[in-house]
Amino acid sequence: MLQKQTSRWVNLGFQFLAILVALAFTTLLLVLSGAPPIQAYKELILGAFGSIDNVSNVLIAWAPLLITTAGLLVTFAAGLWNIGIEGQITLGAIFTTWVLRSFENSSLSPTMIIILSIVAGMFGGMLWASLVGVLKTFGGVNEIFGGLGLNFIASTLVLYLIYGPWRRPGVASLSGTEIFPNRLWLPSISNLGISPWAFALGILGILIIYFFLRGTYIGLKLKAIGKNIRSAHTLGIPTWQYMMLSFMICGLFAGLTGALQVTNVYHRLLPYITSGYGFLGLLVAMLINYQAIWVAPITLFYVALNVGSVQLPIALKLDSNLSGVLQGFLVLFVLLMEGVRQKLTRKV
Amino acid sequence: MQVELHDIHKTFGPVYANKGLTLVVPSGMIQGILGENGAGKSTLMKILSGFIQADRGEIILNGKQVVIKSPADAIKHGIGMLHQDPLDFPPMQILDNFLIGHSGGIFPQKIKAKREFLNLAKEFGFSLDPNNYVDALTVGERQQLEIMRLLWLGVDVLILDEPTTGISAEQKKKLFETLRKLAAGGKTIIFVSHKLEDVGDLCARVAVLREGELVGSMEPPFDNEKLVEMMFGKVIVQPQLQTIKPGECVLEMRDVAIEDYRLKMSEINLEAYAGEVIGLAGMEGSGQSLFLKACAGLLRPVGGAVYVHNENMTGKVYRSFLQRGVAYLPASRLEEGLVPGLTLSEHFCLADGNTGFFIDRKQNLALTNTRIKDFNIHGLATTPVESLSGGNQQRALLALLKDKLSLILLEHPTRGLDIESAIYIWRKLKARCNDGTAIIFISSDLEEVLNYSDRILVFFSGRVSRPIRADKTNVEELGELIGGRGWTKLAT
């Protein structure tokens, strides 16, 4: 017992070290590009938490990333790399936009339309995810390649819609489709943009996944498949059916992310509607070693970095991708430190 | 080369694997090392061959103290180890595999190597085609390849870890011949095994390990009873097992034909009755694994029909068989049977076949603890299965079986287990037979097949014998059949 606890502290120590090294490298990069590092970090923090508006922006971005990452834990549990998550978010956004457009001028109440559009978005994401599953199960296509291919198709589809059938009257541009009227926005706290509904969905999503993976038979079976598919088969678990199910659940969550991007964040369809949350979610999932309990704090940290860095070009004439650099370094060094730790502790 | 190990200590966490072991093997000797699983045999050999390092102690070769840091280092010092699972490269050509580890510039001299390969093969009477692929070889032939490779690398000390597991009687004879020849030529042979008869046949001296310590040493003539007592610290009595009167037919194979890329088998007919044990004997890869997989629905027959309780199950998947009370226990426990990373209680939870949504932890824990006690598994509910020993993993697999089963199919149920564990496993299996379960099992240990089966099927390169009654045959007859002789006599 004592030994277990010391090893936990050692673990934490290594992770802390990883964060320090990541910060050091980012600082080095800042110094090399001639920017004052302290100032830059200050701007980063102020950009995220400096005002009510900024905090609200962080929270707006948090819900979608939280939901996507939660969904990804399900596919990771089954040992699957759902690289197609970006496409699934995109399809969610497309389906949501489609429903909003179709019922915009109908007699249905706005609440009804919004609910309908979100459900449609979830369905869209699930559909796209099950395609990855079908390709894997019946076509023998590895989910990484299938997902990558479907990502390309999804982003092409968005461009086609924006420039084609759904273009703005008169102009077709990268700025997306016509903005939806206010009543079709997810209700938010007055002029802050943050919606309690989106927030609630995010929290609910991660809670569901946490309990799903921890306390249900389906969750346990998925874990068994992820850890050893052959033994799972011998134990009588229908493996491909469960893998399909995990894709569909992840797709539902991805679709919900897309739906929130449309109904709560951008209020239209954009070419880059995913904001890269799919890939970011994959990164976060790896960073936290697929532990559901860490999803909420780490995704919050990541969106804070994202939102905070928006200030950088204005204040310091720095590229706002600095946060991306820091995020990447963090994942790399945490994984690296994990490797180093294993190597060192094995000797002891 | 004279090998001396002095006061070797090695711990894995809190477990003492080697506790001050000292062993001196003079050059030209075949030294046996005997001990049950977990006695520290493999650890000691891995230390000598550089796979792991001792915490304390000295290794002295020909009077000179050395430090062995890696397997490559060991080879440089002239020590080569033949592992229980041959460390070769199945997709490679035999000659290429032979060349591995040989330092000879960037471009291997294949023509010269081939000539030397053929010379070596001739010297020992191995018939290996250097252009063939490794995955076409049997375990025994892969051993031969590995021995040749090590000798070619110039080793003076050859360590063999359980080399007689999974090879035929014929191959074993050849292996022993080779080893005797090598010893006569001055090589030092260290032969690790838990099989008394093998050690007795071959070795000039036997050291017995128990719980990481050297408990005794013996030279011929060997007293088997004494050796067993040293191995276990007590006398073990083989229980007399009564045969059970068979009941209704649980499995029927009617003119079944099965095949994979290597073997084709046809016109297989068998009726297995409740309560009986059927042993499948044969050299590894003679078709018995295919047969067992076909019984479980893991392999779809290309012809004929399979019936379970008179229901036609031909072409159904394994899960349907499982639902009708057919269970399959594979030989590779951690690869096909258990899920590394999950705990014992999670395994029982999976195997329990619950249909609810949420896991009932209380009930699961109660079930796990009962099973752990019933099956004498040394582990806790929260122990991950990969940290259990081989015997405990096998007991866990048995414990995972449902209460009511019609047929249990086992691949090498006691492979790698010590005698005590093996007896325990069979007691549990026989108890199942009493409850009306039929058992079909594969074993390369003929004694085991004869001891526990009611009827025996012999496999030889895709041919299946008619069922032979175990009380009407003996090791000699089975041995001949396995080697492909005496089949015409059997047919009549």
Tab-separated table of C-alpha atoms in Angstrom, chain A residues 211-212 214-218 220-221 223-224 227-228 230-238 241, chain B residues 298 318-319 322 328 334-342 346 349-350 354 356-359 361:
chain	number	residue	atom	x	y	z
A	211	PHE	CA	-20.256	6.124	-15.281
A	212	PHE	CA	-20.711	4.261	-18.533
A	214	ARG	CA	-16.826	2.570	-14.967
A	215	GLY	CA	-19.997	0.892	-13.938
A	216	THR	CA	-21.744	-0.802	-16.847
A	217	TYR	CA	-21.376	-4.182	-18.477
A	218	ILE	CA	-21.130	-2.598	-21.907
A	220	LEU	CA	-16.421	-3.331	-19.236
A	221	LYS	CA	-16.911	-5.383	-22.398
A	223	LYS	CA	-12.501	-2.371	-22.256
A	224	ALA	CA	-11.979	-6.108	-22.614
A	227	LYS	CA	-7.187	-4.743	-24.190
A	228	ASN	CA	-7.341	-8.116	-25.891
A	230	ARG	CA	-9.060	-12.444	-28.998
A	231	SER	CA	-9.639	-13.226	-25.343
A	232	ALA	CA	-12.766	-11.077	-25.430
A	233	HIS	CA	-14.011	-13.268	-28.245
A	234	THR	CA	-13.234	-16.425	-26.274
A	235	LEU	CA	-15.120	-14.983	-23.328
A	236	GLY	CA	-18.151	-14.791	-25.589
A	237	ILE	CA	-18.283	-11.056	-26.234
A	238	PRO	CA	-19.622	-10.210	-29.691
A	241	GLN	CA	-20.927	-5.541	-32.752
B	298	LEU	CA	-14.194	-21.138	-34.095
B	318	TYR	CA	-18.544	-19.585	-31.413
B	319	ARG	CA	-20.978	-17.527	-29.369
B	322	LEU	CA	-21.101	-21.029	-26.026
B	328	TYR	CA	-13.188	-23.465	-25.261
B	334	LEU	CA	-2.934	-14.418	-21.914
B	335	GLU	CA	-3.361	-14.125	-25.672
B	336	GLU	CA	-6.645	-15.911	-26.238
B	337	GLY	CA	-8.184	-16.594	-22.863
B	338	LEU	CA	-7.638	-13.763	-20.417
B	339	VAL	CA	-7.525	-10.018	-20.876
B	340	PRO	CA	-4.290	-8.517	-19.528
B	341	GLY	CA	-4.989	-5.234	-17.776
B	342	LEU	CA	-8.308	-6.350	-16.330
B	346	GLU	CA	-13.630	-7.866	-13.933
B	349	CYS	CA	-18.014	-9.995	-14.260
B	350	LEU	CA	-17.526	-10.504	-18.014
B	354	ASN	CA	-25.222	-10.824	-16.854
B	356	GLY	CA	-28.305	-5.965	-16.713
B	357	PHE	CA	-26.977	-2.538	-17.574
B	358	PHE	CA	-25.136	-1.479	-14.440
B	359	ILE	CA	-22.583	-3.726	-12.803
B	361	ARG	CA	-20.243	-4.639	-7.669
